[in-house]
C-alpha cells in the first residue's frame, strides 16, 4: 500500500488493488493547498473546517464519518469514539479514531485525539502496524502524550501529523514542531515523500516516519 501526506491531518491511502482512501481533507488551510483528489472512500474524523472539506474529493466515494464499521472493496474500516480534548468533548467536541484494515495491515489514524486511550479502547483497536498521530499539542495531544499513545498501541511505524510547519505561517505557532516528538520518541526516524509498505517490508521502516508535504 501507498501512503501520501497532503499536510496537516490529510492523507491518501492506496491499497495494492488500487482502492483509495482520503482522510481528513481540507480545501485550503493557510498555505496548505489540496488538489482535487479522486477517491473511493473519504473518512472524516470530526466536523472542523480543516478536516472535513469533502469538496476536495471527487468520484463515487463512500463517506465515512461515524464511529462504526464500514466495508468497501478490499478495505475494512472501524471507527472508535474518542474526544478532541481531555474533558469528554466539552471543549472541542467528539473525534473519531479510525482503524483501516487493508493489504494485511492495520493502519490507525487518530484524527485530533485529545487524550490518552483507555484499556478498553486499546483492546478494541488491537494490533497497529502504522499509527498516524497528532503531535503538535494545544488542541490535540502533545509530543509526550503521542509517545505514550504509541506505546499503548505498540505500533511498528508511527507517522506524526498536525504540527507546526512553514505552510501554517503564524497560525502554526500554536503547535509544536515535529522535532519535539522525534526527540521524545527516541526512535529511528526515516523521511520519505511517499511511503510504500507491505507486510514483508514493514520492519524496514520500523520507528518514526516523517513525510514530506505533497
PDB file of C-alpha atoms in Angstrom:
ATOM      1  CA  UNK A   1       0.000   0.000   0.000  1.00  0.00           C
ATOM      2  CA  UNK A   2       0.983   3.598  -0.539  1.00  0.00           C
ATOM      3  CA  UNK A   3       0.627   6.498   1.904  1.00  0.00           C
ATOM      4  CA  UNK A   4       0.782  10.138   0.827  1.00  0.00           C
ATOM      5  CA  UNK A   5       0.543  13.224   3.070  1.00  0.00           C
ATOM      6  CA  UNK A   6      -1.168  16.444   1.969  1.00  0.00           C
ATOM      7  CA  UNK A   7      -0.170  18.353   5.111  1.00  0.00           C
ATOM      8  CA  UNK A   8      -1.899  18.828   8.471  1.00  0.00           C
ATOM      9  CA  UNK A   9      -4.017  15.660   9.016  1.00  0.00           C
ATOM     10  CA  UNK A  10      -4.857  14.856   5.384  1.00  0.00           C
ATOM     11  CA  UNK A  11      -3.615  11.563   3.955  1.00  0.00           C
ATOM     12  CA  UNK A  12      -4.318   9.382   0.951  1.00  0.00           C
ATOM     13  CA  UNK A  13      -4.018   5.628   1.453  1.00  0.00           C
ATOM     14  CA  UNK A  14      -3.997   3.443  -1.667  1.00  0.00           C
ATOM     15  CA  UNK A  15      -4.229  -0.333  -1.418  1.00  0.00           C
ATOM     16  CA  UNK A  16      -2.404  -2.773  -3.685  1.00  0.00           C
ATOM     17  CA  UNK A  17      -5.690  -3.286  -5.568  1.00  0.00           C
ATOM     18  CA  UNK A  18      -5.992   0.468  -6.062  1.00  0.00           C
ATOM     19  CA  UNK A  19      -8.681   1.346  -3.511  1.00  0.00           C
ATOM     20  CA  UNK A  20      -8.115   4.957  -2.411  1.00  0.00           C
ATOM     21  CA  UNK A  21      -8.958   6.427   0.983  1.00  0.00           C
ATOM     22  CA  UNK A  22      -8.779  10.175   1.563  1.00  0.00           C
ATOM     23  CA  UNK A  23      -8.630  11.080   5.255  1.00  0.00           C
ATOM     24  CA  UNK A  24      -9.443  14.480   6.796  1.00  0.00           C
ATOM     25  CA  UNK A  25      -9.403  16.578   3.629  1.00  0.00           C
ATOM     26  CA  UNK A  26      -9.211  20.356   3.743  1.00  0.00           C
ATOM     27  CA  UNK A  27      -9.743  22.563   0.710  1.00  0.00           C
ATOM     28  CA  UNK A  28      -7.377  25.336   1.675  1.00  0.00           C
ATOM     29  CA  UNK A  29      -5.666  25.930   5.010  1.00  0.00           C
ATOM     30  CA  UNK A  30      -3.268  28.897   5.241  1.00  0.00           C
ATOM     31  CA  UNK A  31      -0.547  27.929   2.711  1.00  0.00           C
ATOM     32  CA  UNK A  32      -1.542  24.272   2.571  1.00  0.00           C
ATOM     33  CA  UNK A  33      -3.299  23.534  -0.710  1.00  0.00           C
ATOM     34  CA  UNK A  34      -5.030  20.276  -1.593  1.00  0.00           C
ATOM     35  CA  UNK A  35      -5.656  19.293  -5.183  1.00  0.00           C
ATOM     36  CA  UNK A  36      -8.937  17.679  -6.120  1.00  0.00           C
ATOM     37  CA  UNK A  37      -8.464  14.019  -5.240  1.00  0.00           C
ATOM     38  CA  UNK A  38     -10.341  11.196  -6.954  1.00  0.00           C
ATOM     39  CA  UNK A  39     -11.057   8.647  -4.268  1.00  0.00           C
ATOM     40  CA  UNK A  40     -13.169   5.635  -3.318  1.00  0.00           C
ATOM     41  CA  UNK A  41     -13.559   6.455   0.374  1.00  0.00           C
ATOM     42  CA  UNK A  42     -13.498   9.742   2.309  1.00  0.00           C
ATOM     43  CA  UNK A  43     -13.000   9.472   6.070  1.00  0.00           C
ATOM     44  CA  UNK A  44     -13.683  12.480   8.308  1.00  0.00           C
ATOM     45  CA  UNK A  45     -12.574  12.289  11.940  1.00  0.00           C
ATOM     46  CA  UNK A  46     -14.515  15.343  13.149  1.00  0.00           C
ATOM     47  CA  UNK A  47     -16.504  18.278  11.863  1.00  0.00           C
ATOM     48  CA  UNK A  48     -13.917  21.088  11.877  1.00  0.00           C
ATOM     49  CA  UNK A  49     -13.135  23.100   8.729  1.00  0.00           C
ATOM     50  CA  UNK A  50      -9.530  21.909   8.476  1.00  0.00           C
ATOM     51  CA  UNK A  51     -10.607  18.233   8.493  1.00  0.00           C
ATOM     52  CA  UNK A  52     -13.999  17.976   6.799  1.00  0.00           C
ATOM     53  CA  UNK A  53     -13.783  19.578   3.336  1.00  0.00           C
ATOM     54  CA  UNK A  54     -15.178  16.681   1.333  1.00  0.00           C
ATOM     55  CA  UNK A  55     -15.456  19.102  -1.605  1.00  0.00           C
ATOM     56  CA  UNK A  56     -11.789  18.279  -2.204  1.00  0.00           C
ATOM     57  CA  UNK A  57     -12.829  14.722  -3.128  1.00  0.00           C
ATOM     58  CA  UNK A  58     -14.190  13.559  -6.462  1.00  0.00           C
ATOM     59  CA  UNK A  59     -15.617  10.267  -7.651  1.00  0.00           C
ATOM     60  CA  UNK A  60     -18.304   7.883  -6.433  1.00  0.00           C
ATOM     61  CA  UNK A  61     -16.942   7.665  -2.911  1.00  0.00           C
ATOM     62  CA  UNK A  62     -18.182   6.206   0.355  1.00  0.00           C
ATOM     63  CA  UNK A  63     -18.367   8.820   3.126  1.00  0.00           C
ATOM     64  CA  UNK A  64     -17.056   7.506   6.445  1.00  0.00           C
ATOM     65  CA  UNK A  65     -17.898   9.837   9.335  1.00  0.00           C
ATOM     66  CA  UNK A  66     -19.335   7.758  12.183  1.00  0.00           C
ATOM     67  CA  UNK A  67     -17.808   5.522  14.880  1.00  0.00           C
ATOM     68  CA  UNK A  68     -18.962   2.251  13.323  1.00  0.00           C
ATOM     69  CA  UNK A  69     -17.820  -0.378  10.824  1.00  0.00           C
ATOM     70  CA  UNK A  70     -17.636   0.111   7.053  1.00  0.00           C
ATOM     71  CA  UNK A  71     -16.547  -2.213   4.248  1.00  0.00           C
ATOM     72  CA  UNK A  72     -15.748  -1.312   0.662  1.00  0.00           C
ATOM     73  CA  UNK A  73     -13.833  -3.411  -1.828  1.00  0.00           C
ATOM     74  CA  UNK A  74     -10.701  -4.735  -0.092  1.00  0.00           C
ATOM     75  CA  UNK A  75     -10.870  -2.288   2.845  1.00  0.00           C
ATOM     76  CA  UNK A  76     -12.490  -2.772   6.234  1.00  0.00           C
ATOM     77  CA  UNK A  77     -12.834   0.297   8.452  1.00  0.00           C
ATOM     78  CA  UNK A  78     -13.833   0.679  12.052  1.00  0.00           C
ATOM     79  CA  UNK A  79     -14.320   3.999  13.808  1.00  0.00           C
ATOM     80  CA  UNK A  80     -13.813   4.392  17.550  1.00  0.00           C
ATOM     81  CA  UNK A  81     -15.398   7.217  19.508  1.00  0.00           C
ATOM     82  CA  UNK A  82     -12.822   9.459  21.191  1.00  0.00           C
ATOM     83  CA  UNK A  83     -12.646  13.156  22.079  1.00  0.00           C
ATOM     84  CA  UNK A  84     -10.881  16.290  20.888  1.00  0.00           C
ATOM     85  CA  UNK A  85      -9.972  17.189  24.478  1.00  0.00           C
ATOM     86  CA  UNK A  86      -9.471  15.691  27.936  1.00  0.00           C
ATOM     87  CA  UNK A  87     -12.975  16.509  29.200  1.00  0.00           C
ATOM     88  CA  UNK A  88     -15.155  14.175  27.125  1.00  0.00           C
ATOM     89  CA  UNK A  89     -15.603  16.675  24.325  1.00  0.00           C
ATOM     90  CA  UNK A  90     -16.894  19.560  26.441  1.00  0.00           C
ATOM     91  CA  UNK A  91     -14.298  21.960  24.993  1.00  0.00           C
ATOM     92  CA  UNK A  92     -13.746  20.797  21.410  1.00  0.00           C
ATOM     93  CA  UNK A  93     -16.271  18.055  20.766  1.00  0.00           C
ATOM     94  CA  UNK A  94     -16.006  14.439  19.631  1.00  0.00           C
ATOM     95  CA  UNK A  95     -13.333  12.823  17.493  1.00  0.00           C
ATOM     96  CA  UNK A  96     -13.243   9.505  15.657  1.00  0.00           C
ATOM     97  CA  UNK A  97     -10.143   7.343  15.596  1.00  0.00           C
ATOM     98  CA  UNK A  98     -10.195   5.062  12.541  1.00  0.00           C
ATOM     99  CA  UNK A  99      -8.607   1.656  12.002  1.00  0.00           C
ATOM    100  CA  UNK A 100      -8.183   0.730   8.341  1.00  0.00           C
ATOM    101  CA  UNK A 101      -7.552  -2.932   7.554  1.00  0.00           C
ATOM    102  CA  UNK A 102      -6.068  -3.381   4.094  1.00  0.00           C
ATOM    103  CA  UNK A 103      -3.285  -5.427   2.478  1.00  0.00           C
ATOM    104  CA  UNK A 104      -2.977  -7.469   5.708  1.00  0.00           C
ATOM    105  CA  UNK A 105      -2.003  -4.293   7.570  1.00  0.00           C
ATOM    106  CA  UNK A 106      -3.748  -2.270  10.299  1.00  0.00           C
ATOM    107  CA  UNK A 107      -3.425   1.484   9.859  1.00  0.00           C
ATOM    108  CA  UNK A 108      -4.727   3.738  12.610  1.00  0.00           C
ATOM    109  CA  UNK A 109      -5.461   7.451  12.008  1.00  0.00           C
ATOM    110  CA  UNK A 110      -6.133   9.270  15.280  1.00  0.00           C
ATOM    111  CA  UNK A 111      -7.700  12.464  13.947  1.00  0.00           C
ATOM    112  CA  UNK A 112      -7.475  15.249  16.543  1.00  0.00           C
ATOM    113  CA  UNK A 113      -7.152  12.926  19.508  1.00  0.00           C
ATOM    114  CA  UNK A 114      -7.068  14.935  22.724  1.00  0.00           C
ATOM    115  CA  UNK A 115      -6.390  12.301  25.379  1.00  0.00           C
ATOM    116  CA  UNK A 116      -4.656   9.019  26.182  1.00  0.00           C
ATOM    117  CA  UNK A 117      -6.550   5.831  25.403  1.00  0.00           C
ATOM    118  CA  UNK A 118      -8.365   3.667  27.924  1.00  0.00           C
ATOM    119  CA  UNK A 119      -7.568  -0.022  28.352  1.00  0.00           C
ATOM    120  CA  UNK A 120     -10.889  -0.842  26.706  1.00  0.00           C
ATOM    121  CA  UNK A 121     -10.045   1.287  23.668  1.00  0.00           C
ATOM    122  CA  UNK A 122      -6.583  -0.242  23.393  1.00  0.00           C
ATOM    123  CA  UNK A 123      -8.050  -3.748  23.402  1.00  0.00           C
ATOM    124  CA  UNK A 124     -10.741  -2.852  20.868  1.00  0.00           C
ATOM    125  CA  UNK A 125      -8.285  -1.214  18.464  1.00  0.00           C
ATOM    126  CA  UNK A 126      -5.910  -4.155  18.689  1.00  0.00           C
ATOM    127  CA  UNK A 127      -2.662  -4.560  16.782  1.00  0.00           C
ATOM    128  CA  UNK A 128      -1.453  -1.459  14.932  1.00  0.00           C
ATOM    129  CA  UNK A 129       1.120  -1.630  12.162  1.00  0.00           C
ATOM    130  CA  UNK A 130       1.027   2.053  11.206  1.00  0.00           C
ATOM    131  CA  UNK A 131      -0.068   4.776  13.614  1.00  0.00           C
ATOM    132  CA  UNK A 132      -0.828   8.254  12.214  1.00  0.00           C
ATOM    133  CA  UNK A 133      -0.987  10.579  15.197  1.00  0.00           C
ATOM    134  CA  UNK A 134      -1.128  14.312  16.080  1.00  0.00           C
ATOM    135  CA  UNK A 135       1.919  15.563  17.975  1.00  0.00           C
ATOM    136  CA  UNK A 136       1.633  19.365  17.978  1.00  0.00           C
ATOM    137  CA  UNK A 137      -0.276  19.838  21.224  1.00  0.00           C
ATOM    138  CA  UNK A 138      -2.534  22.761  22.292  1.00  0.00           C
ATOM    139  CA  UNK A 139      -5.717  21.393  20.662  1.00  0.00           C
ATOM    140  CA  UNK A 140      -4.560  17.753  20.486  1.00  0.00           C
ATOM    141  CA  UNK A 141      -2.227  15.511  22.427  1.00  0.00           C
ATOM    142  CA  UNK A 142       1.349  16.779  22.576  1.00  0.00           C
ATOM    143  CA  UNK A 143       4.665  15.093  21.791  1.00  0.00           C
ATOM    144  CA  UNK A 144       4.934  13.309  25.143  1.00  0.00           C
ATOM    145  CA  UNK A 145       1.315  12.142  25.078  1.00  0.00           C
ATOM    146  CA  UNK A 146       1.656  10.976  21.474  1.00  0.00           C
ATOM    147  CA  UNK A 147       4.641   8.888  22.534  1.00  0.00           C
ATOM    148  CA  UNK A 148       2.525   7.378  25.308  1.00  0.00           C
ATOM    149  CA  UNK A 149      -0.255   6.512  22.831  1.00  0.00           C
ATOM    150  CA  UNK A 150       2.343   4.947  20.520  1.00  0.00           C
ATOM    151  CA  UNK A 151       3.447   2.756  23.399  1.00  0.00           C
ATOM    152  CA  UNK A 152      -0.158   1.934  24.271  1.00  0.00           C
ATOM    153  CA  UNK A 153      -0.830   0.684  20.739  1.00  0.00           C
ATOM    154  CA  UNK A 154       2.667  -0.770  20.174  1.00  0.00           C
ATOM    155  CA  UNK A 155       2.777   0.456  16.588  1.00  0.00           C
ATOM    156  CA  UNK A 156       5.584  -0.667  14.303  1.00  0.00           C
ATOM    157  CA  UNK A 157       5.585   2.581  12.326  1.00  0.00           C
ATOM    158  CA  UNK A 158       4.469   5.961  13.654  1.00  0.00           C
ATOM    159  CA  UNK A 159       3.722   8.887  11.326  1.00  0.00           C
ATOM    160  CA  UNK A 160       3.402  12.269  13.091  1.00  0.00           C
ATOM    161  CA  UNK A 161       0.915  14.892  11.856  1.00  0.00           C
ATOM    162  CA  UNK A 162      -0.821  18.095  12.986  1.00  0.00           C
ATOM    163  CA  UNK A 163       2.321  20.002  13.948  1.00  0.00           C
ATOM    164  CA  UNK A 164       3.926  23.333  13.108  1.00  0.00           C
ATOM    165  CA  UNK A 165       5.282  23.742   9.571  1.00  0.00           C
ATOM    166  CA  UNK A 166       6.183  26.781   7.477  1.00  0.00           C
ATOM    167  CA  UNK A 167       2.975  26.294   5.495  1.00  0.00           C
ATOM    168  CA  UNK A 168       0.930  27.235   8.574  1.00  0.00           C
ATOM    169  CA  UNK A 169       2.624  30.644   8.891  1.00  0.00           C
ATOM    170  CA  UNK A 170       1.883  32.396  12.231  1.00  0.00           C
ATOM    171  CA  UNK A 171      -1.055  30.066  12.947  1.00  0.00           C
ATOM    172  CA  UNK A 172       1.483  27.291  13.309  1.00  0.00           C
ATOM    173  CA  UNK A 173       2.940  28.975  16.389  1.00  0.00           C
ATOM    174  CA  UNK A 174       0.151  27.406  18.436  1.00  0.00           C
ATOM    175  CA  UNK A 175       1.606  23.952  17.686  1.00  0.00           C
ATOM    176  CA  UNK A 176       4.966  22.412  18.499  1.00  0.00           C
ATOM    177  CA  UNK A 177       7.301  21.421  15.689  1.00  0.00           C
ATOM    178  CA  UNK A 178       7.754  17.748  14.925  1.00  0.00           C
ATOM    179  CA  UNK A 179      11.293  17.901  16.371  1.00  0.00           C
ATOM    180  CA  UNK A 180       9.981  17.669  19.904  1.00  0.00           C
ATOM    181  CA  UNK A 181       8.168  14.412  19.154  1.00  0.00           C
ATOM    182  CA  UNK A 182      11.227  12.977  17.427  1.00  0.00           C
ATOM    183  CA  UNK A 183      13.328  13.789  20.480  1.00  0.00           C
ATOM    184  CA  UNK A 184      10.842  12.378  22.979  1.00  0.00           C
ATOM    185  CA  UNK A 185      10.115   9.215  20.990  1.00  0.00           C
ATOM    186  CA  UNK A 186      13.770   8.207  20.878  1.00  0.00           C
ATOM    187  CA  UNK A 187      13.133   6.025  17.827  1.00  0.00           C
ATOM    188  CA  UNK A 188      14.894   5.781  14.497  1.00  0.00           C
ATOM    189  CA  UNK A 189      13.499   8.329  12.032  1.00  0.00           C
ATOM    190  CA  UNK A 190      13.070   7.878   8.294  1.00  0.00           C
ATOM    191  CA  UNK A 191      11.958  10.712   5.991  1.00  0.00           C
ATOM    192  CA  UNK A 192      10.022   9.892   2.821  1.00  0.00           C
ATOM    193  CA  UNK A 193       7.937  11.673   0.196  1.00  0.00           C
ATOM    194  CA  UNK A 194       5.534   8.757  -0.090  1.00  0.00           C
ATOM    195  CA  UNK A 195       5.549   5.560   1.918  1.00  0.00           C
ATOM    196  CA  UNK A 196       5.229   2.233   0.105  1.00  0.00           C
ATOM    197  CA  UNK A 197       4.807  -0.567   2.592  1.00  0.00           C
ATOM    198  CA  UNK A 198       3.701  -4.170   2.717  1.00  0.00           C
ATOM    199  CA  UNK A 199       3.616  -6.911   5.325  1.00  0.00           C
ATOM    200  CA  UNK A 200       7.001  -8.012   4.004  1.00  0.00           C
ATOM    201  CA  UNK A 201       8.889  -4.700   4.221  1.00  0.00           C
ATOM    202  CA  UNK A 202       7.180  -3.214   7.290  1.00  0.00           C
ATOM    203  CA  UNK A 203      10.198  -3.791   9.531  1.00  0.00           C
ATOM    204  CA  UNK A 204      12.443  -1.794   7.178  1.00  0.00           C
ATOM    205  CA  UNK A 205      10.592   1.375   8.231  1.00  0.00           C
ATOM    206  CA  UNK A 206      10.172   0.489  11.910  1.00  0.00           C
ATOM    207  CA  UNK A 207      10.241   3.596  14.102  1.00  0.00           C
ATOM    208  CA  UNK A 208       9.071   7.101  13.174  1.00  0.00           C
ATOM    209  CA  UNK A 209       8.453   8.027   9.549  1.00  0.00           C
ATOM    210  CA  UNK A 210       8.200  11.736   8.760  1.00  0.00           C
ATOM    211  CA  UNK A 211       6.574  12.639   5.470  1.00  0.00           C
ATOM    212  CA  UNK A 212       7.245  15.489   3.102  1.00  0.00           C
ATOM    213  CA  UNK A 213       4.268  17.695   2.300  1.00  0.00           C
ATOM    214  CA  UNK A 214       2.945  16.942  -1.197  1.00  0.00           C
TER     215      UNK A 214
END
